[in-house]
Amino acid sequence: MAPKSSTPASTNVVQTLWKAYSDHTSDRLKFIDAFLFFLMLSGIAQFLYCILVTDYPFNAFLAGFASTVGQFVLTASLRSQVNPENKNEFKEISPERAFGDFALGSIVLHFFVYNFLG
Amino acid sequence: MFFFPIVALLFASAQAAILTLHTPKVVVTSATGSQLRSESISLTQPLSTPVTLGKTDTLKLTFQIVEKDGGKGVQPHQTFLRFYDETSGEEGVQPVRVTNGGKAKFELNMARPPLSLPPTSDAPLKVTLMIGSPLHSPLKLELFDLVVPASQTPPVHPEEPNFHPLPEIHHTFRPDQKMPPRPISAIFSAVVVAPWAVLLALWSQVIPRVPYPFSPSILPFILTLGAFEALLVWYWVGLKLGQALSYGAVLGLVTIFAGKQALSKIGDNRINRK
């Protein structure tokens, strides 16, 4: 196989992947994916701050980081349950039920995060 | 009948012979042998000036114990010299050897002091002679005041510190943690808020189709979800836990009903669309 450095072949692979993604993913799923990407960025930013500068209000760091991680998990599970292509995996869970679970889980997560934020 | 032995004892003691001293004399000699002081002690009062002993001096006390009437020498059962310190209250009692004829000699050598000598303080030691005998009435004579060289301080008991207040404990605490300097805080605040801008940019490109968000069956659900978030922010800002939980319970009931209604409506729409 050709080496995986920045050869035109590998950039082509990335471009093809991106094209396939944007063509075949519905808008709703892209909406959720944008949210997931945002959560990942936010978590990375907070973690970088904790490592590089200080973890002085440690409870605040834990609350913020846990909120991003927890929300990411909830949103990822919502996405997988709402995706019509996974309908066979989740026969008993309708998309509405998935959203209800997501809403409840998010509220509980937010409650604990606000508790810990201080 | 009960009092008879006591009365007899008192009677006997009233008739007991009285003891006295014959030629009591105190002599202080130095280490070289020269006599520093030599006095006979009066029986009615102690010596006017205290007897001072240096580190190498020797004190010698001689007397004879005789009966007052008759002058017969007596060897009493108990003959003690009491050294008493009035200021500190310490006392030491030294038995004195008395011969059969009543002659007694007591030597005090400061090079080897007897154990009964109490530790010194500012006041001189009062030396008293105490004689006790069942056949005679007791005798207590104040002889003289004695000044001895200062004694070494007594050794401190190993558990002495436990009987005094222990030294005060000074706690040291870890210094307070400091906030980072303001520019760094500002930069990283911008870094953490930046993902929101990214999210808004991405969302603006993929606005999904949301069917009938303002219809009366779906809107209450959205509003109650927003109300929950507002309650949580209010809890963070000022509310107490009990209040927040009770409000949340009430709001939760409302949300459940609104949610059931909204989600079933959406489900029907989805099925109908299919």
mmCIF file of C-alpha atoms in Angstrom:
data_model
loop_
_atom_site.group_PDB
_atom_site.id
_atom_site.type_symbol
_atom_site.label_atom_id
_atom_site.label_comp_id
_atom_site.label_asym_id
_atom_site.label_seq_id
_atom_site.Cartn_x
_atom_site.Cartn_y
_atom_site.Cartn_z
ATOM 1 C CA MET A 1 0.000 0.000 0.000
ATOM 2 C CA ALA A 2 1.165 3.522 -0.601
ATOM 3 C CA PRO A 3 2.409 5.404 2.473
ATOM 4 C CA LYS A 4 -0.233 7.412 4.250
ATOM 5 C CA SER A 5 1.553 10.781 4.164
ATOM 6 C CA SER A 6 -0.121 13.760 2.505
ATOM 7 C CA THR A 7 -0.129 12.265 -0.948
ATOM 8 C CA PRO A 8 -2.892 13.191 -3.340
ATOM 9 C CA ALA A 9 -4.310 9.705 -2.875
ATOM 10 C CA SER A 10 -4.995 10.129 0.840
ATOM 11 C CA THR A 11 -6.462 13.622 0.450
ATOM 12 C CA ASN A 12 -8.690 12.131 -2.171
ATOM 13 C CA VAL A 13 -9.865 9.536 0.304
ATOM 14 C CA VAL A 14 -10.737 12.224 2.850
ATOM 15 C CA GLN A 15 -12.555 14.243 0.208
ATOM 16 C CA THR A 16 -14.519 11.233 -0.956
ATOM 17 C CA LEU A 17 -15.488 10.424 2.595
ATOM 18 C CA TRP A 18 -16.630 13.982 3.198
ATOM 19 C CA LYS A 19 -18.638 14.042 -0.030
ATOM 20 C CA ALA A 20 -20.306 10.770 0.820
ATOM 21 C CA TYR A 21 -21.152 12.039 4.271
ATOM 22 C CA SER A 22 -22.660 15.322 3.185
ATOM 23 C CA ASP A 23 -24.615 13.720 0.358
ATOM 24 C CA HIS A 24 -26.095 10.796 2.176
ATOM 25 C CA THR A 25 -26.773 12.200 5.621
ATOM 26 C CA SER A 26 -30.106 13.836 6.270
ATOM 27 C CA ASP A 27 -30.241 17.371 7.541
ATOM 28 C CA ARG A 28 -31.477 16.314 10.934
ATOM 29 C CA LEU A 29 -28.548 13.994 11.435
ATOM 30 C CA LYS A 30 -26.153 16.687 10.285
ATOM 31 C CA PHE A 31 -27.770 19.011 12.799
ATOM 32 C CA ILE A 32 -27.071 16.517 15.559
ATOM 33 C CA ASP A 33 -23.558 15.918 14.209
ATOM 34 C CA ALA A 34 -22.813 19.630 14.380
ATOM 35 C CA PHE A 35 -23.871 19.586 18.018
ATOM 36 C CA LEU A 36 -21.633 16.584 18.669
ATOM 37 C CA PHE A 37 -18.670 18.298 17.031
ATOM 38 C CA PHE A 38 -19.319 21.414 19.118
ATOM 39 C CA LEU A 39 -19.398 19.357 22.313
ATOM 40 C CA MET A 40 -16.113 17.711 21.407
ATOM 41 C CA LEU A 41 -14.434 21.087 20.767
ATOM 42 C CA SER A 42 -15.767 22.497 24.013
ATOM 43 C CA GLY A 43 -14.536 19.514 26.020
ATOM 44 C CA ILE A 44 -11.095 19.662 24.421
ATOM 45 C CA ALA A 45 -10.836 23.390 25.100
ATOM 46 C CA GLN A 46 -11.688 22.962 28.808
ATOM 47 C CA PHE A 47 -9.303 20.052 29.176
ATOM 48 C CA LEU A 48 -6.483 22.034 27.551
ATOM 49 C CA TYR A 49 -7.097 24.878 29.978
ATOM 50 C CA CYS A 50 -6.983 22.491 32.926
ATOM 51 C CA ILE A 51 -3.692 20.955 31.793
ATOM 52 C CA LEU A 52 -1.947 24.100 30.594
ATOM 53 C CA VAL A 53 -3.000 26.773 33.034
ATOM 54 C CA THR A 54 -4.559 25.630 36.288
ATOM 55 C CA ASP A 55 -7.216 23.394 37.732
ATOM 56 C CA TYR A 56 -7.866 25.860 40.499
ATOM 57 C CA PRO A 57 -11.613 25.624 40.918
ATOM 58 C CA PHE A 58 -11.365 21.901 40.373
ATOM 59 C CA ASN A 59 -15.061 21.369 40.902
ATOM 60 C CA ALA A 60 -15.786 23.856 38.141
ATOM 61 C CA PHE A 61 -13.499 21.993 35.740
ATOM 62 C CA LEU A 62 -15.115 18.681 36.620
ATOM 63 C CA ALA A 63 -18.600 20.118 36.170
ATOM 64 C CA GLY A 64 -17.799 21.686 32.799
ATOM 65 C CA PHE A 65 -15.927 18.719 31.427
ATOM 66 C CA ALA A 66 -18.514 16.233 32.656
ATOM 67 C CA SER A 67 -21.276 18.289 31.098
ATOM 68 C CA THR A 68 -19.650 18.088 27.672
ATOM 69 C CA VAL A 69 -18.863 14.391 27.968
ATOM 70 C CA GLY A 70 -22.295 13.479 29.329
ATOM 71 C CA GLN A 71 -24.125 15.539 26.763
ATOM 72 C CA PHE A 72 -22.005 13.955 24.022
ATOM 73 C CA VAL A 73 -22.989 10.480 25.185
ATOM 74 C CA LEU A 74 -26.685 11.376 25.354
ATOM 75 C CA THR A 75 -26.672 13.054 21.953
ATOM 76 C CA ALA A 76 -24.764 10.186 20.342
ATOM 77 C CA SER A 77 -27.290 7.693 21.632
ATOM 78 C CA LEU A 78 -30.132 9.929 20.411
ATOM 79 C CA ARG A 79 -28.546 10.093 16.987
ATOM 80 C CA SER A 80 -28.151 6.360 16.734
ATOM 81 C CA GLN A 81 -31.711 5.753 17.884
ATOM 82 C CA VAL A 82 -33.237 8.364 15.612
ATOM 83 C CA ASN A 83 -31.342 7.324 12.494
ATOM 84 C CA PRO A 84 -33.868 5.617 10.190
ATOM 85 C CA GLU A 85 -31.191 3.248 8.922
ATOM 86 C CA ASN A 86 -30.938 1.736 12.415
ATOM 87 C CA LYS A 87 -34.621 1.000 12.632
ATOM 88 C CA ASN A 88 -34.016 -2.722 12.897
ATOM 89 C CA GLU A 89 -31.705 -2.310 15.858
ATOM 90 C CA PHE A 90 -34.212 -0.346 17.936
ATOM 91 C CA LYS A 91 -37.524 -1.969 17.266
ATOM 92 C CA GLU A 92 -39.185 -1.089 20.586
ATOM 93 C CA ILE A 93 -37.889 2.468 20.790
ATOM 94 C CA SER A 94 -39.599 4.961 18.580
ATOM 95 C CA PRO A 95 -37.732 8.140 17.698
ATOM 96 C CA GLU A 96 -40.110 10.088 19.859
ATOM 97 C CA ARG A 97 -39.366 7.878 22.814
ATOM 98 C CA ALA A 98 -35.656 8.361 22.085
ATOM 99 C CA PHE A 99 -36.087 12.097 22.143
ATOM 100 C CA GLY A 100 -38.033 11.891 25.389
ATOM 101 C CA ASP A 101 -35.239 9.866 26.947
ATOM 102 C CA PHE A 102 -32.721 12.347 25.612
ATOM 103 C CA ALA A 103 -34.625 15.293 27.096
ATOM 104 C CA LEU A 104 -34.988 13.633 30.502
ATOM 105 C CA GLY A 105 -31.343 12.555 30.592
ATOM 106 C CA SER A 106 -30.186 16.009 29.577
ATOM 107 C CA ILE A 107 -32.208 17.685 32.308
ATOM 108 C CA VAL A 108 -30.875 15.346 34.988
ATOM 109 C CA LEU A 109 -27.321 15.861 33.694
ATOM 110 C CA HIS A 110 -27.758 19.609 33.748
ATOM 111 C CA PHE A 111 -29.082 19.434 37.313
ATOM 112 C CA PHE A 112 -26.026 17.564 38.530
ATOM 113 C CA VAL A 113 -23.696 19.830 36.577
ATOM 114 C CA TYR A 114 -25.238 22.959 38.051
ATOM 115 C CA ASN A 115 -25.014 21.387 41.490
ATOM 116 C CA PHE A 116 -21.316 20.812 41.083
ATOM 117 C CA LEU A 117 -20.517 24.075 39.357
ATOM 118 C CA GLY A 118 -20.518 26.071 42.549
ATOM 119 C CA MET B 1 -15.661 1.750 132.818
ATOM 120 C CA PHE B 2 -14.603 2.387 129.253
ATOM 121 C CA PHE B 3 -12.617 5.438 130.135
ATOM 122 C CA PHE B 4 -10.536 3.767 132.818
ATOM 123 C CA PRO B 5 -7.514 2.756 130.657
ATOM 124 C CA ILE B 6 -7.380 6.199 129.111
ATOM 125 C CA VAL B 7 -7.463 7.871 132.506
ATOM 126 C CA ALA B 8 -4.762 5.503 133.732
ATOM 127 C CA LEU B 9 -2.606 6.375 130.714
ATOM 128 C CA LEU B 10 -3.042 10.065 131.285
ATOM 129 C CA PHE B 11 -2.241 9.595 134.932
ATOM 130 C CA ALA B 12 0.883 7.698 134.057
ATOM 131 C CA SER B 13 2.024 10.322 131.610
ATOM 132 C CA ALA B 14 1.400 13.075 134.087
ATOM 133 C CA GLN B 15 3.692 11.304 136.480
ATOM 134 C CA ALA B 16 6.284 10.539 133.757
ATOM 135 C CA ALA B 17 9.774 11.849 134.186
ATOM 136 C CA ILE B 18 10.892 14.876 132.280
ATOM 137 C CA LEU B 19 13.919 14.707 130.046
ATOM 138 C CA THR B 20 16.451 17.399 129.495
ATOM 139 C CA LEU B 21 19.772 17.832 127.749
ATOM 140 C CA HIS B 22 23.101 18.035 129.467
ATOM 141 C CA THR B 23 25.776 20.137 127.790
ATOM 142 C CA PRO B 24 24.386 20.419 124.301
ATOM 143 C CA LYS B 25 27.124 21.847 122.100
ATOM 144 C CA VAL B 26 27.564 22.582 118.422
ATOM 145 C CA VAL B 27 30.970 22.828 116.804
ATOM 146 C CA VAL B 28 31.744 23.789 113.219
ATOM 147 C CA THR B 29 35.150 22.811 111.883
ATOM 148 C CA SER B 30 36.646 23.516 108.493
ATOM 149 C CA ALA B 31 38.293 20.951 106.263
ATOM 150 C CA THR B 32 41.715 21.894 107.522
ATOM 151 C CA GLY B 33 40.653 21.214 111.095
ATOM 152 C CA SER B 34 40.434 24.738 112.420
ATOM 153 C CA GLN B 35 37.416 25.503 114.532
ATOM 154 C CA LEU B 36 35.118 28.039 112.934
ATOM 155 C CA ARG B 37 32.457 28.178 115.624
ATOM 156 C CA SER B 38 31.834 26.517 118.910
ATOM 157 C CA GLU B 39 28.806 27.231 121.046
ATOM 158 C CA SER B 40 26.747 25.577 123.694
ATOM 159 C CA ILE B 41 23.055 25.598 123.004
ATOM 160 C CA SER B 42 20.626 27.044 125.494
ATOM 161 C CA LEU B 43 17.632 24.943 126.436
ATOM 162 C CA THR B 44 15.194 27.803 126.491
ATOM 163 C CA GLN B 45 15.749 29.372 123.088
ATOM 164 C CA PRO B 46 17.579 28.599 119.882
ATOM 165 C CA LEU B 47 20.880 30.176 118.946
ATOM 166 C CA SER B 48 20.612 33.864 118.028
ATOM 167 C CA THR B 49 22.629 33.627 114.811
ATOM 168 C CA PRO B 50 22.264 30.882 112.206
ATOM 169 C CA VAL B 51 25.009 28.320 111.874
ATOM 170 C CA THR B 52 26.563 28.606 108.428
ATOM 171 C CA LEU B 53 28.266 25.657 106.776
ATOM 172 C CA GLY B 54 30.599 25.926 103.820
ATOM 173 C CA LYS B 55 31.105 23.251 101.220
ATOM 174 C CA THR B 56 33.868 21.503 103.056
ATOM 175 C CA ASP B 57 32.890 22.251 106.659
ATOM 176 C CA THR B 58 31.755 19.765 109.240
ATOM 177 C CA LEU B 59 29.135 20.339 111.899
ATOM 178 C CA LYS B 60 29.275 18.314 115.058
ATOM 179 C CA LEU B 61 26.426 18.255 117.584
ATOM 180 C CA THR B 62 26.947 16.603 120.943
ATOM 181 C CA PHE B 63 24.653 16.303 123.920
ATOM 182 C CA GLN B 64 23.602 13.948 126.655
ATOM 183 C CA ILE B 65 20.009 13.080 127.431
ATOM 184 C CA VAL B 66 19.320 12.933 131.163
ATOM 185 C CA GLU B 67 16.327 12.922 133.429
ATOM 186 C CA LYS B 68 15.613 16.267 134.959
ATOM 187 C CA ASP B 69 15.362 14.986 138.482
ATOM 188 C CA GLY B 70 18.358 12.863 139.236
ATOM 189 C CA GLY B 71 20.496 13.435 136.134
ATOM 190 C CA LYS B 72 20.520 9.790 135.077
ATOM 191 C CA GLY B 73 21.444 9.210 131.481
ATOM 192 C CA VAL B 74 18.587 7.874 129.348
ATOM 193 C CA GLN B 75 18.617 6.130 126.003
ATOM 194 C CA PRO B 76 15.213 7.036 124.570
ATOM 195 C CA HIS B 77 13.441 5.003 121.951
ATOM 196 C CA GLN B 78 13.313 7.801 119.417
ATOM 197 C CA THR B 79 15.795 10.596 118.912
ATOM 198 C CA PHE B 80 15.391 12.619 115.785
ATOM 199 C CA LEU B 81 16.823 15.749 114.291
ATOM 200 C CA ARG B 82 14.334 17.535 112.103
ATOM 201 C CA PHE B 83 15.541 19.936 109.406
ATOM 202 C CA TYR B 84 12.591 22.089 108.394
ATOM 203 C CA ASP B 85 12.420 24.724 105.673
ATOM 204 C CA GLU B 86 9.644 27.183 106.438
ATOM 205 C CA THR B 87 9.327 28.791 103.023
ATOM 206 C CA SER B 88 9.190 25.643 100.926
ATOM 207 C CA GLY B 89 7.649 23.406 103.564
ATOM 208 C CA GLU B 90 10.252 20.705 102.986
ATOM 209 C CA GLU B 91 11.552 18.777 105.938
ATOM 210 C CA GLY B 92 13.985 15.987 106.561
ATOM 211 C CA VAL B 93 14.231 13.812 109.670
ATOM 212 C CA GLN B 94 17.509 12.282 110.711
ATOM 213 C CA PRO B 95 17.683 9.680 113.493
ATOM 214 C CA VAL B 96 20.480 10.226 115.973
ATOM 215 C CA ARG B 97 22.407 7.396 117.614
ATOM 216 C CA VAL B 98 22.271 7.575 121.412
ATOM 217 C CA THR B 99 24.405 5.397 123.681
ATOM 218 C CA ASN B 100 23.097 3.570 126.725
ATOM 219 C CA GLY B 101 24.221 6.384 128.926
ATOM 220 C CA GLY B 102 22.349 8.933 126.900
ATOM 221 C CA LYS B 103 25.334 10.398 125.063
ATOM 222 C CA ALA B 104 24.621 11.412 121.483
ATOM 223 C CA LYS B 105 26.825 12.714 118.735
ATOM 224 C CA PHE B 106 25.667 13.863 115.300
ATOM 225 C CA GLU B 107 28.020 14.796 112.520
ATOM 226 C CA LEU B 108 27.060 16.613 109.361
ATOM 227 C CA ASN B 109 29.745 16.664 106.708
ATOM 228 C CA MET B 110 28.831 18.818 103.727
ATOM 229 C CA ALA B 111 31.195 16.833 101.541
ATOM 230 C CA ARG B 112 28.831 13.879 101.996
ATOM 231 C CA PRO B 113 25.475 15.327 103.087
ATOM 232 C CA PRO B 114 22.878 12.997 104.556
ATOM 233 C CA LEU B 115 19.936 12.103 102.392
ATOM 234 C CA SER B 116 17.497 13.561 104.856
ATOM 235 C CA LEU B 117 18.666 17.113 104.220
ATOM 236 C CA PRO B 118 15.902 18.840 102.226
ATOM 237 C CA PRO B 119 16.770 20.929 99.122
ATOM 238 C CA THR B 120 17.710 24.456 99.957
ATOM 239 C CA SER B 121 15.745 27.612 99.411
ATOM 240 C CA ASP B 122 16.114 31.179 100.630
ATOM 241 C CA ALA B 123 15.266 30.535 104.271
ATOM 242 C CA PRO B 124 17.632 28.788 106.627
ATOM 243 C CA LEU B 125 16.759 25.322 107.913
ATOM 244 C CA LYS B 126 15.306 25.133 111.388
ATOM 245 C CA VAL B 127 16.996 22.319 113.283
ATOM 246 C CA THR B 128 14.826 20.756 115.997
ATOM 247 C CA LEU B 129 15.603 17.889 118.312
ATOM 248 C CA MET B 130 12.689 15.563 119.011
ATOM 249 C CA ILE B 131 12.895 12.855 121.635
ATOM 250 C CA GLY B 132 10.230 10.286 122.305
ATOM 251 C CA SER B 133 10.093 7.614 124.976
ATOM 252 C CA PRO B 134 7.211 5.676 126.560
ATOM 253 C CA LEU B 135 8.670 6.153 130.023
ATOM 254 C CA HIS B 136 9.129 9.876 129.770
ATOM 255 C CA SER B 137 7.237 12.844 128.491
ATOM 256 C CA PRO B 138 8.330 13.867 125.027
ATOM 257 C CA LEU B 139 10.889 16.581 124.430
ATOM 258 C CA LYS B 140 11.075 18.978 121.520
ATOM 259 C CA LEU B 141 13.853 21.531 121.419
ATOM 260 C CA GLU B 142 14.599 24.121 118.771
ATOM 261 C CA LEU B 143 18.337 24.124 118.554
ATOM 262 C CA PHE B 144 19.489 26.553 115.871
ATOM 263 C CA ASP B 145 19.055 27.724 112.303
ATOM 264 C CA LEU B 146 21.272 26.091 109.750
ATOM 265 C CA VAL B 147 22.463 27.557 106.461
ATOM 266 C CA VAL B 148 23.925 24.999 104.064
ATOM 267 C CA PRO B 149 25.417 25.470 100.592
ATOM 268 C CA ALA B 150 22.864 25.572 97.790
ATOM 269 C CA SER B 151 21.826 22.175 96.565
ATOM 270 C CA GLN B 152 21.623 21.169 92.941
ATOM 271 C CA THR B 153 18.205 21.427 91.407
ATOM 272 C CA PRO B 154 16.369 18.141 91.618
ATOM 273 C CA PRO B 155 16.216 16.140 88.406
ATOM 274 C CA VAL B 156 13.139 16.734 86.299
ATOM 275 C CA HIS B 157 10.752 13.820 86.210
ATOM 276 C CA PRO B 158 10.505 12.460 82.678
ATOM 277 C CA GLU B 159 6.726 12.886 82.760
ATOM 278 C CA GLU B 160 6.874 16.450 84.097
ATOM 279 C CA PRO B 161 5.776 18.123 80.828
ATOM 280 C CA ASN B 162 2.515 16.211 80.916
ATOM 281 C CA PHE B 163 1.436 18.034 84.043
ATOM 282 C CA HIS B 164 1.775 21.482 82.553
ATOM 283 C CA PRO B 165 -0.034 22.964 79.577
ATOM 284 C CA LEU B 166 1.574 21.591 76.453
ATOM 285 C CA PRO B 167 3.102 24.047 73.982
ATOM 286 C CA GLU B 168 0.537 25.742 71.810
ATOM 287 C CA ILE B 169 0.009 24.141 68.439
ATOM 288 C CA HIS B 170 0.517 26.411 65.483
ATOM 289 C CA HIS B 171 -1.248 25.001 62.479
ATOM 290 C CA THR B 172 0.226 25.681 59.071
ATOM 291 C CA PHE B 173 -2.110 25.625 56.167
ATOM 292 C CA ARG B 174 -1.450 25.241 52.478
ATOM 293 C CA PRO B 175 -1.438 28.720 50.915
ATOM 294 C CA ASP B 176 -4.591 29.645 49.034
ATOM 295 C CA GLN B 177 -4.659 28.718 45.390
ATOM 296 C CA LYS B 178 -4.427 31.696 43.112
ATOM 297 C CA MET B 179 -6.266 32.520 39.941
ATOM 298 C CA PRO B 180 -4.111 32.769 36.806
ATOM 299 C CA PRO B 181 -3.288 36.244 35.494
ATOM 300 C CA ARG B 182 -6.088 38.092 33.761
ATOM 301 C CA PRO B 183 -4.820 38.026 30.135
ATOM 302 C CA ILE B 184 -4.443 34.252 30.225
ATOM 303 C CA SER B 185 -7.884 33.912 31.735
ATOM 304 C CA ALA B 186 -9.319 36.156 29.023
ATOM 305 C CA ILE B 187 -7.600 34.216 26.235
ATOM 306 C CA PHE B 188 -8.826 30.893 27.486
ATOM 307 C CA SER B 189 -12.319 32.225 28.074
ATOM 308 C CA ALA B 190 -12.365 33.128 24.376
ATOM 309 C CA VAL B 191 -11.034 29.666 23.474
ATOM 310 C CA VAL B 192 -13.758 27.934 25.467
ATOM 311 C CA VAL B 193 -16.545 30.140 24.098
ATOM 312 C CA ALA B 194 -15.316 29.782 20.490
ATOM 313 C CA PRO B 195 -16.985 26.364 19.931
ATOM 314 C CA TRP B 196 -20.361 28.081 20.338
ATOM 315 C CA ALA B 197 -19.520 30.243 17.323
ATOM 316 C CA VAL B 198 -18.522 27.114 15.404
ATOM 317 C CA LEU B 199 -21.817 25.472 16.375
ATOM 318 C CA LEU B 200 -23.883 28.423 15.242
ATOM 319 C CA ALA B 201 -21.985 28.554 11.953
ATOM 320 C CA LEU B 202 -22.548 24.864 11.319
ATOM 321 C CA TRP B 203 -26.203 25.018 12.292
ATOM 322 C CA SER B 204 -26.821 27.934 10.010
ATOM 323 C CA GLN B 205 -25.793 25.683 7.137
ATOM 324 C CA VAL B 206 -27.959 22.684 8.034
ATOM 325 C CA ILE B 207 -31.208 24.010 9.409
ATOM 326 C CA PRO B 208 -33.391 20.899 9.506
ATOM 327 C CA ARG B 209 -37.009 20.853 8.703
ATOM 328 C CA VAL B 210 -38.937 21.142 11.972
ATOM 329 C CA PRO B 211 -42.611 20.453 11.334
ATOM 330 C CA TYR B 212 -45.144 22.650 13.096
ATOM 331 C CA PRO B 213 -43.071 23.824 16.036
ATOM 332 C CA PHE B 214 -45.723 26.330 17.130
ATOM 333 C CA SER B 215 -48.789 24.159 16.890
ATOM 334 C CA PRO B 216 -50.719 24.039 20.192
ATOM 335 C CA SER B 217 -49.933 20.375 20.809
ATOM 336 C CA ILE B 218 -46.177 20.700 20.453
ATOM 337 C CA LEU B 219 -45.415 24.184 21.733
ATOM 338 C CA PRO B 220 -46.193 23.493 25.433
ATOM 339 C CA PHE B 221 -43.626 20.714 25.452
ATOM 340 C CA ILE B 222 -40.950 22.968 24.065
ATOM 341 C CA LEU B 223 -41.908 25.651 26.562
ATOM 342 C CA THR B 224 -41.746 23.265 29.519
ATOM 343 C CA LEU B 225 -38.326 22.058 28.439
ATOM 344 C CA GLY B 226 -37.189 25.680 28.317
ATOM 345 C CA ALA B 227 -38.778 26.255 31.715
ATOM 346 C CA PHE B 228 -36.778 23.338 33.135
ATOM 347 C CA GLU B 229 -33.541 24.857 31.912
ATOM 348 C CA ALA B 230 -34.567 28.221 33.345
ATOM 349 C CA LEU B 231 -35.327 26.552 36.700
ATOM 350 C CA LEU B 232 -31.893 24.988 36.737
ATOM 351 C CA VAL B 233 -30.193 28.321 36.056
ATOM 352 C CA TRP B 234 -32.303 29.901 38.792
ATOM 353 C CA TYR B 235 -31.225 27.106 41.154
ATOM 354 C CA TRP B 236 -27.602 27.780 40.300
ATOM 355 C CA VAL B 237 -28.015 31.481 40.972
ATOM 356 C CA GLY B 238 -30.043 31.597 44.144
ATOM 357 C CA LEU B 239 -32.511 28.843 44.835
ATOM 358 C CA LYS B 240 -32.023 26.263 47.545
ATOM 359 C CA LEU B 241 -31.973 22.558 46.806
ATOM 360 C CA GLY B 242 -35.287 21.725 48.481
ATOM 361 C CA GLN B 243 -37.098 24.519 46.677
ATOM 362 C CA ALA B 244 -35.529 23.589 43.337
ATOM 363 C CA LEU B 245 -36.481 19.945 43.706
ATOM 364 C CA SER B 246 -40.064 20.732 44.647
ATOM 365 C CA TYR B 247 -40.457 23.174 41.758
ATOM 366 C CA GLY B 248 -38.823 20.602 39.503
ATOM 367 C CA ALA B 249 -41.241 17.905 40.620
ATOM 368 C CA VAL B 250 -44.221 20.115 39.807
ATOM 369 C CA LEU B 251 -42.726 21.146 36.481
ATOM 370 C CA GLY B 252 -41.887 17.541 35.740
ATOM 371 C CA LEU B 253 -45.503 16.508 36.050
ATOM 372 C CA VAL B 254 -46.528 19.237 33.633
ATOM 373 C CA THR B 255 -43.729 18.277 31.248
ATOM 374 C CA ILE B 256 -44.736 14.645 31.240
ATOM 375 C CA PHE B 257 -48.213 15.486 30.099
ATOM 376 C CA ALA B 258 -47.066 18.034 27.550
ATOM 377 C CA GLY B 259 -44.391 15.649 26.302
ATOM 378 C CA LYS B 260 -46.750 12.744 25.888
ATOM 379 C CA GLN B 261 -49.061 14.913 23.898
ATOM 380 C CA ALA B 262 -46.373 16.474 21.726
ATOM 381 C CA LEU B 263 -44.413 13.355 20.996
ATOM 382 C CA SER B 264 -47.460 11.269 20.169
ATOM 383 C CA LYS B 265 -48.545 14.011 17.776
ATOM 384 C CA ILE B 266 -45.145 13.978 16.112
ATOM 385 C CA GLY B 267 -45.207 10.206 15.978
ATOM 386 C CA ASP B 268 -48.564 10.265 14.266
ATOM 387 C CA ASN B 269 -47.297 12.822 11.814
ATOM 388 C CA ARG B 270 -44.322 10.653 11.002
ATOM 389 C CA ILE B 271 -46.440 7.573 10.491
ATOM 390 C CA ASN B 272 -48.945 9.469 8.389
ATOM 391 C CA ARG B 273 -46.142 10.872 6.270
ATOM 392 C CA LYS B 274 -44.760 7.408 5.716
#
